[in-house]
């Protein structure tokens, strides 16, 4: 079975600081993808970043980067220079034969 | 924006009635998904489709069926709605965004209440 674990129900970060949201996964598939999504209070799901299991380099998209440590089965999201608009729920997900989501981390950016 | 729409956006229905939710995408994506989102559970996959008339079950498929007669439309049916199916339902599709890179796009969600 595949599983995604996000152990931080809530996180706080000072504006302009960096924050790391943790995600660990469990799969026996050799090929899989890891995703991060943002869900603001308005409810929509916004794709942020993707990392393939065979990718040698960590994925980056603007202020978002994915710290992929394959041996540890972790795929942490790093948000640099936090902004007030980053306050939202963040979900880690994995696709192999199906899509699995973690339970999410609520991030609050403090001015 | 992958142009995914869902209808209806809100629905209240009574226990025991059938309900169909519609997902429509304009990007010709092959893969489409239906999820439900509940507090404490994140998103859970109900069913997915990997092409016209090709569908498979997800993690929480009991009580749900799907159909995909056209690439752009993916229907989710609650055969006999129960209060445990009160949830927010999201449709999504996935598309390659480069070599070995994929993006998943979500619809705006449908809030379903079963009374």
Coordinates of N, CA and C in Angstrom, one line a residue:
Chain A
X1 N 0.8 -1.2 0.0 CA 0.0 0.0 0.0 C 0.9 1.2 0.0
X2 N 0.3 2.3 -0.6 CA 1.1 3.6 -0.6 C 0.5 4.5 0.4
X3 N 1.3 5.3 1.0 CA 0.9 6.2 2.1 C 1.7 7.4 2.1
X4 N 1.0 8.5 2.4 CA 1.7 9.8 2.6 C 1.5 10.3 4.0
X5 N 2.5 10.8 4.7 CA 2.4 11.2 6.0 C 2.9 12.7 6.1
X6 N 2.0 13.5 6.7 CA 2.4 14.9 7.0 C 2.2 15.0 8.5
X7 N 3.2 15.2 9.2 CA 3.2 15.1 10.7 C 2.9 16.5 11.4
X8 N 2.9 17.5 10.6 CA 2.7 18.9 11.2 C 1.3 19.4 10.9
X9 N 0.4 19.3 11.8 CA -1.0 19.7 11.5 C -1.0 21.2 11.3
X10 N -0.2 22.0 12.0 CA -0.1 23.4 11.9 C 1.3 24.0 12.1
X11 N 1.6 25.0 11.3 CA 2.9 25.6 11.4 C 2.7 27.1 11.3
X12 N 3.6 27.8 12.0 CA 3.7 29.3 12.0 C 5.0 29.7 11.5
X13 N 5.0 30.8 10.7 CA 6.3 31.3 10.2 C 6.2 32.8 10.1
X14 N 7.3 33.5 10.4 CA 7.3 35.0 10.3 C 7.4 35.3 8.9
X15 N 6.8 36.4 8.5 CA 6.9 36.9 7.2 C 8.3 37.1 6.8
X16 N 8.6 36.8 5.6 CA 10.0 36.9 5.0 C 10.9 35.8 5.4
X17 N 10.5 34.9 6.3 CA 11.4 33.8 6.7 C 11.1 32.6 5.8
X18 N 12.0 31.6 5.8 CA 11.7 30.4 5.1 C 11.1 29.4 6.0
X19 N 10.3 28.5 5.5 CA 9.6 27.4 6.2 C 9.7 26.1 5.5
X20 N 9.8 25.0 6.2 CA 9.9 23.7 5.6 C 8.7 22.9 6.1
X21 N 7.9 22.4 5.2 CA 6.8 21.5 5.5 C 7.1 20.1 5.2
X22 N 7.0 19.2 6.2 CA 7.5 17.8 6.1 C 6.5 16.9 5.4
X23 N 7.0 16.0 4.6 CA 6.2 15.0 4.0 C 7.1 13.7 3.8
X24 N 6.6 12.6 4.3 CA 7.2 11.3 4.1 C 6.2 10.4 3.4
X25 N 6.8 9.5 2.6 CA 5.9 8.6 1.8 C 6.4 7.2 1.9
X26 N 5.5 6.3 1.6 CA 5.8 4.9 1.6 C 5.3 4.2 0.4
X27 N 6.2 3.7 -0.4 CA 5.8 3.0 -1.6 C 6.8 1.9 -2.0
X28 N 6.3 0.9 -2.7 CA 7.2 -0.1 -3.2 C 7.4 0.0 -4.7
X29 N 6.7 1.0 -5.3 CA 6.9 1.2 -6.7 C 8.2 1.9 -7.0
X30 N 8.9 1.5 -8.0 CA 10.2 2.1 -8.3 C 10.0 3.5 -9.0
X31 N 8.8 3.6 -9.7 CA 8.5 4.9 -10.4 C 7.3 5.6 -9.8
X32 N 7.5 6.8 -9.3 CA 6.4 7.5 -8.7 C 6.7 9.0 -8.8
X33 N 5.6 9.8 -8.6 CA 5.8 11.2 -8.6 C 5.3 11.8 -7.3
X34 N 5.9 12.9 -6.9 CA 5.5 13.6 -5.7 C 5.0 15.0 -6.0
X35 N 3.9 15.4 -5.4 CA 3.3 16.7 -5.7 C 3.1 17.5 -4.4
X36 N 3.1 18.8 -4.5 CA 2.6 19.6 -3.4 C 1.5 20.5 -4.0
X37 N 0.5 20.7 -3.1 CA -0.6 21.6 -3.5 C -0.9 22.6 -2.3
X38 N -1.4 23.7 -2.7 CA -1.8 24.7 -1.8 C -3.4 24.9 -1.8
X39 N -4.0 24.9 -0.7 CA -5.4 25.1 -0.6 C -5.7 26.3 0.3
X40 N -6.0 27.5 -0.3 CA -6.3 28.6 0.5 C -7.7 28.5 1.1
X41 N -8.1 29.4 1.9 CA -9.4 29.4 2.6 C -10.5 29.4 1.6
X42 N -10.3 29.9 0.4 CA -11.3 29.9 -0.6 C -11.7 28.5 -1.1
X43 N -10.8 27.5 -0.9 CA -11.1 26.1 -1.2 C -10.5 25.5 -2.4
X44 N -10.0 26.3 -3.3 CA -9.5 25.7 -4.6 C -8.1 25.0 -4.3
X45 N -7.8 24.0 -5.1 CA -6.5 23.3 -5.0 C -5.6 23.9 -6.0
X46 N -4.4 24.3 -5.6 CA -3.5 24.9 -6.5 C -2.2 24.1 -6.6
X47 N -1.9 23.6 -7.7 CA -0.7 22.8 -7.9 C 0.6 23.7 -7.7
X48 N 1.5 23.2 -7.0 CA 2.7 24.0 -6.7 C 4.0 23.5 -7.4
X49 N 4.2 22.2 -7.2 CA 5.5 21.6 -7.6 C 5.4 20.1 -7.7
X50 N 6.3 19.6 -8.6 CA 6.3 18.1 -8.9 C 7.7 17.6 -8.9
X51 N 7.9 16.4 -8.3 CA 9.2 15.8 -8.3 C 9.0 14.3 -8.8
X52 N 9.8 13.9 -9.8 CA 9.7 12.5 -10.2 C 10.7 11.7 -9.4
X53 N 10.4 10.4 -9.3 CA 11.3 9.6 -8.5 C 12.7 9.4 -9.1
X54 N 12.8 9.5 -10.4 CA 14.1 9.4 -11.0 C 14.8 10.7 -11.2
X55 N 14.2 11.8 -10.8 CA 14.9 13.1 -11.0 C 16.1 13.2 -10.1
X56 N 17.2 13.6 -10.7 CA 18.4 13.7 -9.9 C 18.5 15.0 -9.1
X57 N 17.8 16.0 -9.6 CA 17.9 17.3 -9.0 C 16.6 17.6 -8.3
X58 N 16.6 18.4 -7.2 CA 15.4 18.8 -6.5 C 14.6 19.8 -7.4
X59 N 13.3 19.6 -7.4 CA 12.5 20.5 -8.2 C 12.4 21.9 -7.5
X60 N 12.3 22.9 -8.4 CA 12.1 24.3 -7.9 C 11.1 25.0 -8.7
X61 N 10.3 25.9 -8.1 CA 9.4 26.7 -8.8 C 9.2 28.0 -8.1
X62 N 10.0 29.0 -8.5 CA 9.9 30.3 -7.9 C 10.4 30.2 -6.4
X63 N 9.5 30.5 -5.5 CA 9.9 30.5 -4.1 C 9.7 29.1 -3.5
X64 N 9.2 28.1 -4.3 CA 9.0 26.8 -3.8 C 10.1 25.9 -4.2
X65 N 10.6 25.0 -3.3 CA 11.5 24.0 -3.7 C 11.2 22.7 -3.0
X66 N 11.5 21.6 -3.6 CA 11.2 20.3 -3.0 C 12.5 19.7 -2.6
X67 N 12.6 19.4 -1.3 CA 13.8 18.7 -0.8 C 13.6 17.2 -0.8
X68 N 14.0 16.6 -1.9 CA 13.7 15.2 -2.1 C 14.9 14.3 -1.6
X69 N 14.6 13.5 -0.7 CA 15.6 12.6 -0.1 C 15.0 11.2 -0.3
X70 N 15.4 10.5 -1.4 CA 14.8 9.3 -1.8 C 15.1 8.2 -0.8
X71 N 16.3 8.1 -0.3 CA 16.6 7.0 0.7 C 15.8 7.1 2.0
X72 N 15.5 8.4 2.3 CA 14.7 8.6 3.5 C 13.2 8.6 3.2
X73 N 12.8 8.6 1.9 CA 11.5 8.6 1.5 C 10.8 9.9 2.0
X74 N 11.5 11.0 1.8 CA 10.9 12.3 2.3 C 10.9 13.3 1.1
X75 N 9.9 14.1 1.1 CA 9.7 15.1 0.0 C 9.2 16.4 0.6
X76 N 10.1 17.1 1.4 CA 9.7 18.3 2.1 C 9.6 19.5 1.2
X77 N 8.6 20.3 1.4 CA 8.4 21.5 0.7 C 9.1 22.7 1.4
X78 N 9.9 23.4 0.8 CA 10.5 24.6 1.3 C 10.0 25.8 0.7
X79 N 9.4 26.7 1.5 CA 8.9 28.0 1.0 C 9.9 29.1 1.5
X80 N 10.5 29.8 0.5 CA 11.4 30.8 0.9 C 10.7 32.2 1.0
X81 N 11.2 33.1 1.8 CA 10.7 34.4 1.9 C 9.2 34.4 2.0
X82 N 8.6 33.9 3.1 CA 7.2 33.7 3.2 C 6.5 35.0 3.1
X83 N 5.3 34.9 2.5 CA 4.4 36.1 2.3 C 3.1 35.8 3.0
X84 N 2.4 36.9 3.3 CA 1.1 36.7 4.0 C 0.1 35.8 3.2
X85 N 0.3 35.9 1.9 CA -0.6 35.1 1.0 C -0.3 33.7 1.0
X86 N 0.8 33.3 1.6 CA 1.2 31.9 1.7 C 0.4 31.1 2.8
X87 N -0.4 31.9 3.6 CA -1.2 31.2 4.6 C -2.2 30.4 4.0
X88 N -2.2 29.1 4.2 CA -3.1 28.1 3.6 C -2.9 26.7 4.1
X89 N -3.7 25.8 3.6 CA -3.4 24.4 3.9 C -2.5 23.9 2.7
X90 N -1.5 23.0 3.1 CA -0.6 22.5 2.1 C -0.7 21.0 2.1
X91 N -0.8 20.4 1.0 CA -1.0 18.9 0.9 C 0.1 18.4 0.0
X92 N 0.7 17.3 0.5 CA 1.7 16.5 -0.2 C 0.9 15.3 -0.8
X93 N 1.3 14.9 -2.0 CA 0.6 13.8 -2.6 C 1.6 13.0 -3.5
X94 N 1.2 11.8 -3.7 CA 2.1 10.9 -4.5 C 1.2 10.1 -5.5
X95 N 1.8 9.9 -6.7 CA 1.1 9.0 -7.6 C 2.0 7.9 -8.0
X96 N 1.5 6.7 -8.0 CA 2.2 5.6 -8.5 C 1.1 4.9 -9.3
X97 N 0.5 3.9 -8.8 CA -0.7 3.3 -9.5 C -1.9 4.1 -9.2
X98 N -1.9 4.8 -8.1 CA -3.1 5.7 -7.7 C -2.5 7.0 -7.1
X99 N -3.4 7.9 -6.8 CA -3.0 9.1 -6.2 C -3.3 9.1 -4.7
X100 N -2.4 9.4 -3.8 CA -2.6 9.5 -2.4 C -2.2 10.8 -1.9
X101 N -3.0 11.3 -1.0 CA -2.7 12.6 -0.4 C -2.5 12.5 1.1
X102 N -1.7 13.4 1.7 CA -1.5 13.5 3.1 C -2.7 14.3 3.7
X103 N -2.7 14.4 5.0 CA -3.8 15.0 5.7 C -3.6 16.5 5.7
X104 N -2.5 17.0 5.3 CA -2.3 18.5 5.2 C -1.6 19.1 6.4
X105 N -1.0 20.3 6.1 CA -0.4 21.1 7.1 C -1.0 22.5 6.9
X106 N -1.5 23.1 8.0 CA -2.0 24.5 7.9 C -0.9 25.4 8.3
X107 N -0.5 26.3 7.3 CA 0.6 27.2 7.5 C 0.0 28.6 7.7
X108 N 0.4 29.3 8.8 CA 0.0 30.6 9.0 C 1.3 31.5 9.0
X109 N 1.2 32.5 8.2 CA 2.4 33.5 8.1 C 2.0 34.7 9.0
X110 N 2.9 35.0 9.9 CA 2.7 36.1 10.8 C 3.4 37.3 10.4
X111 N 2.7 38.5 10.4 CA 3.3 39.7 9.9 C 4.4 40.2 10.9
Chain B
X1 N -4.0 27.3 -16.2 CA -5.4 26.8 -15.8 C -5.8 25.8 -16.8
X2 N -6.2 24.6 -16.4 CA -6.5 23.6 -17.3 C -8.0 23.6 -17.7
X3 N -8.8 24.6 -17.2 CA -10.1 24.7 -17.6 C -11.0 23.6 -17.2
X4 N -10.9 23.2 -15.9 CA -11.8 22.2 -15.4 C -13.0 22.8 -14.7
X5 N -14.1 22.4 -15.0 CA -15.3 22.9 -14.3 C -16.1 21.7 -13.7
X6 N -16.8 22.0 -12.7 CA -17.6 21.0 -12.0 C -19.1 21.6 -11.9
X7 N -20.0 20.7 -12.0 CA -21.4 21.1 -11.8 C -22.2 20.0 -11.1
X8 N -23.1 20.3 -10.2 CA -23.3 21.6 -9.6 C -22.1 22.0 -8.7
X9 N -22.1 23.2 -8.3 CA -21.1 23.6 -7.3 C -21.6 23.3 -5.8
X10 N -22.9 23.4 -5.7 CA -23.5 23.1 -4.4 C -24.7 22.2 -4.6
X11 N -24.9 21.2 -3.7 CA -26.1 20.4 -3.8 C -26.5 19.9 -2.5
X12 N -27.8 20.0 -2.2 CA -28.4 19.4 -1.0 C -29.4 18.3 -1.5
X13 N -29.2 17.1 -1.0 CA -30.1 16.0 -1.4 C -30.5 15.2 -0.2
X14 N -31.5 14.3 -0.4 CA -32.0 13.5 0.7 C -31.4 12.1 0.6
X15 N -31.3 11.5 1.7 CA -30.8 10.1 1.8 C -31.6 9.2 0.9
X16 N -30.8 8.4 0.2 CA -31.5 7.4 -0.7 C -31.7 7.8 -2.1
X17 N -31.4 9.1 -2.4 CA -31.6 9.6 -3.8 C -30.3 9.4 -4.6
X18 N -30.4 9.2 -5.9 CA -29.2 9.1 -6.7 C -28.7 10.6 -7.0
X19 N -27.4 10.8 -7.1 CA -26.9 12.1 -7.4 C -25.8 11.9 -8.4
X20 N -25.7 12.8 -9.4 CA -24.6 12.7 -10.4 C -23.9 14.1 -10.4
X21 N -22.6 14.0 -10.2 CA -21.7 15.2 -10.3 C -21.0 15.1 -11.6
X22 N -20.8 16.3 -12.3 CA -20.2 16.3 -13.6 C -18.9 17.1 -13.5
X23 N -17.9 16.5 -14.2 CA -16.6 17.2 -14.4 C -16.3 17.3 -15.9
X24 N -16.0 18.6 -16.2 CA -15.7 18.8 -17.6 C -14.4 19.5 -17.8
X25 N -13.5 19.0 -18.7 CA -12.2 19.6 -18.9 C -12.1 19.9 -20.4
X26 N -11.4 21.0 -20.7 CA -11.2 21.4 -22.1 C -9.8 21.2 -22.6
X27 N -9.0 20.5 -21.9 CA -7.6 20.4 -22.3 C -7.2 19.0 -22.9
X28 N -8.2 18.2 -23.1 CA -7.9 16.9 -23.8 C -7.0 16.0 -22.9
X29 N -7.0 16.2 -21.6 CA -6.2 15.4 -20.7 C -6.7 14.0 -20.7
X30 N -5.8 13.0 -20.7 CA -6.2 11.6 -20.7 C -6.7 11.1 -19.3
X31 N -6.0 11.5 -18.3 CA -6.3 11.0 -16.9 C -7.2 12.0 -16.2
X32 N -8.2 11.5 -15.6 CA -9.1 12.3 -14.8 C -9.4 11.5 -13.5
X33 N -9.7 12.3 -12.4 CA -9.9 11.7 -11.1 C -11.0 12.4 -10.3
X34 N -11.6 11.6 -9.5 CA -12.6 12.1 -8.5 C -12.1 11.9 -7.1
X35 N -12.1 12.9 -6.3 CA -11.7 12.8 -4.9 C -12.8 13.4 -4.0
X36 N -12.8 13.0 -2.7 CA -13.6 13.6 -1.7 C -12.6 14.2 -0.7
X37 N -13.0 15.3 -0.1 CA -12.2 15.9 0.9 C -13.0 16.0 2.2
X38 N -12.5 15.5 3.3 CA -13.2 15.5 4.6 C -12.2 15.9 5.6
X39 N -12.6 16.6 6.7 CA -11.7 17.0 7.7 C -11.0 15.9 8.3
X40 N -9.6 16.0 8.5 CA -8.8 15.0 9.1 C -8.4 13.9 8.1
X41 N -8.9 13.9 6.9 CA -8.6 12.9 5.9 C -7.8 13.4 4.7
X42 N -7.7 14.7 4.5 CA -7.2 15.2 3.3 C -8.1 14.8 2.1
X43 N -7.5 14.6 1.0 CA -8.2 14.1 -0.2 C -8.0 12.6 -0.4
X44 N -9.2 12.0 -0.7 CA -9.1 10.5 -0.9 C -9.7 10.2 -2.3
X45 N -9.0 9.4 -3.0 CA -9.4 9.1 -4.3 C -10.6 8.1 -4.4
X46 N -11.6 8.5 -5.1 CA -12.8 7.7 -5.3 C -12.7 6.8 -6.5
X47 N -12.5 7.4 -7.6 CA -12.4 6.6 -8.9 C -11.5 7.5 -9.8
X48 N -10.9 6.8 -10.8 CA -10.1 7.6 -11.8 C -10.3 6.9 -13.1
X49 N -9.9 7.7 -14.1 CA -10.1 7.2 -15.5 C -8.8 7.5 -16.3
X50 N -8.4 6.5 -17.1 CA -7.2 6.6 -17.9 C -7.5 6.7 -19.4
X51 N -8.8 6.9 -19.7 CA -9.2 7.1 -21.1 C -10.7 6.9 -21.2
X52 N -11.2 7.1 -22.4 CA -12.6 7.0 -22.6 C -13.0 5.5 -22.3
X53 N -14.0 5.4 -21.4 CA -14.6 4.1 -21.0 C -13.6 3.2 -20.2
X54 N -12.5 3.8 -19.8 CA -11.5 3.1 -19.0 C -11.4 3.8 -17.6
X55 N -12.0 3.0 -16.6 CA -12.0 3.6 -15.3 C -11.5 2.5 -14.3
X56 N -11.2 3.0 -13.1 CA -10.8 2.1 -12.0 C -11.1 2.7 -10.7
X57 N -11.1 1.8 -9.7 CA -11.5 2.2 -8.4 C -10.3 2.8 -7.6
X58 N -10.7 3.7 -6.7 CA -9.7 4.3 -5.8 C -9.9 3.8 -4.4
X59 N -9.4 4.5 -3.5 CA -9.3 4.1 -2.1 C -10.7 4.0 -1.5
X60 N -11.6 4.9 -1.9 CA -13.0 4.9 -1.2 C -14.1 4.9 -2.2
X61 N -14.1 3.8 -3.0 CA -15.0 3.7 -4.1 C -16.4 3.1 -3.8
X62 N -16.6 2.6 -2.6 CA -17.9 2.0 -2.3 C -19.0 3.0 -2.3
X63 N -20.1 2.7 -3.0 CA -21.2 3.6 -3.0 C -21.2 4.6 -4.2
X64 N -20.1 4.5 -4.9 CA -19.9 5.5 -6.1 C -19.7 4.7 -7.4
X65 N -20.1 5.3 -8.5 CA -19.8 4.8 -9.8 C -19.4 5.9 -10.7
X66 N -18.7 5.6 -11.7 CA -18.2 6.7 -12.6 C -18.5 6.3 -14.1
X67 N -18.5 7.2 -15.0 CA -18.6 6.9 -16.4 C -17.8 8.0 -17.1
X68 N -17.2 7.6 -18.2 CA -16.5 8.5 -19.1 C -16.7 8.1 -20.5
X69 N -17.7 8.8 -21.1 CA -18.1 8.5 -22.5 C -17.3 9.4 -23.5
X70 N -16.8 10.5 -23.0 CA -16.0 11.4 -23.8 C -14.8 11.8 -23.1
X71 N -13.8 12.2 -23.8 CA -12.5 12.6 -23.1 C -12.8 13.7 -22.1
X72 N -13.6 14.7 -22.5 CA -13.8 15.9 -21.7 C -14.7 15.7 -20.5
X73 N -15.5 14.7 -20.4 CA -16.5 14.5 -19.3 C -16.2 13.3 -18.5
X74 N -16.3 13.5 -17.2 CA -16.1 12.4 -16.2 C -17.2 12.6 -15.2
X75 N -18.1 11.6 -15.1 CA -19.3 11.7 -14.2 C -19.1 10.8 -13.0
X76 N -19.5 11.4 -11.9 CA -19.5 10.6 -10.6 C -20.9 10.5 -10.1
X77 N -21.4 9.3 -9.9 CA -22.7 9.0 -9.4 C -22.7 8.3 -8.1
X78 N -23.5 8.9 -7.2 CA -23.8 8.3 -5.9 C -25.1 7.6 -6.1
X79 N -25.0 6.3 -6.1 CA -26.1 5.4 -6.4 C -27.3 5.6 -5.5
X80 N -27.1 5.7 -4.2 CA -28.1 6.0 -3.2 C -27.4 6.7 -2.1
X81 N -27.6 8.1 -2.1 CA -26.8 8.9 -1.2 C -27.0 8.6 0.2
X82 N -26.0 8.7 1.0 CA -26.0 8.5 2.5 C -25.4 9.7 3.1
X83 N -25.7 9.9 4.4 CA -25.2 11.0 5.1 C -23.6 11.0 5.2
X84 N -23.0 9.8 5.1 CA -21.6 9.7 5.2 C -20.9 10.2 3.9
X85 N -21.7 10.4 2.9 CA -21.2 11.0 1.6 C -21.3 12.5 1.5
X86 N -21.7 13.1 2.6 CA -21.6 14.5 2.7 C -20.2 14.9 2.7
X87 N -19.8 15.7 1.8 CA -18.4 16.0 1.6 C -18.2 17.1 0.5
X88 N -16.9 17.5 0.3 CA -16.6 18.3 -0.8 C -15.9 17.4 -1.8
X89 N -16.4 17.4 -3.1 CA -15.9 16.6 -4.1 C -15.1 17.4 -5.1
X90 N -13.9 16.9 -5.4 CA -13.0 17.6 -6.3 C -12.8 16.6 -7.5
X91 N -12.8 17.2 -8.7 CA -12.4 16.5 -9.9 C -11.0 17.1 -10.3
X92 N -10.2 16.2 -10.9 CA -8.9 16.7 -11.3 C -8.5 16.0 -12.6
X93 N -7.6 16.6 -13.3 CA -7.0 15.9 -14.5 C -5.5 16.1 -14.4
X94 N -4.7 15.3 -15.1 CA -3.3 15.4 -15.1 C -2.7 15.5 -16.5
X95 N -1.7 16.2 -16.6 CA -1.1 16.5 -17.9 C 0.4 16.6 -17.8
X96 N 1.1 16.1 -18.8 CA 2.6 16.3 -18.8 C 2.9 17.7 -19.0
X97 N 3.9 18.2 -18.2 CA 4.4 19.6 -18.3 C 5.8 19.7 -18.8
X98 N 6.3 18.6 -19.3 CA 7.7 18.6 -19.7 C 8.2 17.1 -19.6
X99 N 9.4 16.9 -19.9 CA 10.0 15.5 -19.9 C 9.9 15.0 -18.4
X100 N 9.1 14.0 -18.2 CA 9.0 13.4 -16.8 C 8.4 14.3 -15.8
X101 N 7.8 15.4 -16.3 CA 7.1 16.3 -15.3 C 5.6 16.3 -15.5
X102 N 4.9 16.3 -14.5 CA 3.4 16.3 -14.6 C 2.8 17.3 -13.7
X103 N 1.7 17.8 -14.1 CA 0.9 18.7 -13.3 C -0.5 18.2 -13.1
X104 N -1.1 18.4 -12.0 CA -2.4 17.9 -11.8 C -3.3 19.2 -11.5
X105 N -4.4 19.3 -12.3 CA -5.2 20.5 -12.2 C -6.5 20.1 -11.5
X106 N -7.0 20.9 -10.7 CA -8.3 20.6 -10.0 C -9.4 21.5 -10.4
X107 N -10.6 21.0 -10.4 CA -11.8 21.8 -10.5 C -12.1 22.5 -9.2
X108 N -13.1 23.4 -9.2 CA -13.3 24.2 -8.0 C -14.0 23.5 -6.9
X109 N -14.5 22.3 -7.1 CA -15.1 21.5 -6.0 C -16.6 21.6 -6.0
X110 N -17.2 20.6 -5.5 CA -18.7 20.6 -5.3 C -19.0 20.2 -3.9
X111 N -19.7 21.1 -3.2 CA -20.1 20.8 -1.9 C -21.4 20.1 -1.8
X112 N -21.4 18.8 -1.4 CA -22.6 18.0 -1.4 C -23.0 17.7 0.1
X113 N -24.3 18.0 0.3 CA -24.9 17.7 1.7 C -26.0 16.7 1.5
X114 N -25.9 15.6 2.2 CA -27.0 14.6 2.2 C -27.7 14.7 3.5
X115 N -29.0 15.0 3.5 CA -29.8 15.2 4.7 C -30.6 13.9 5.0

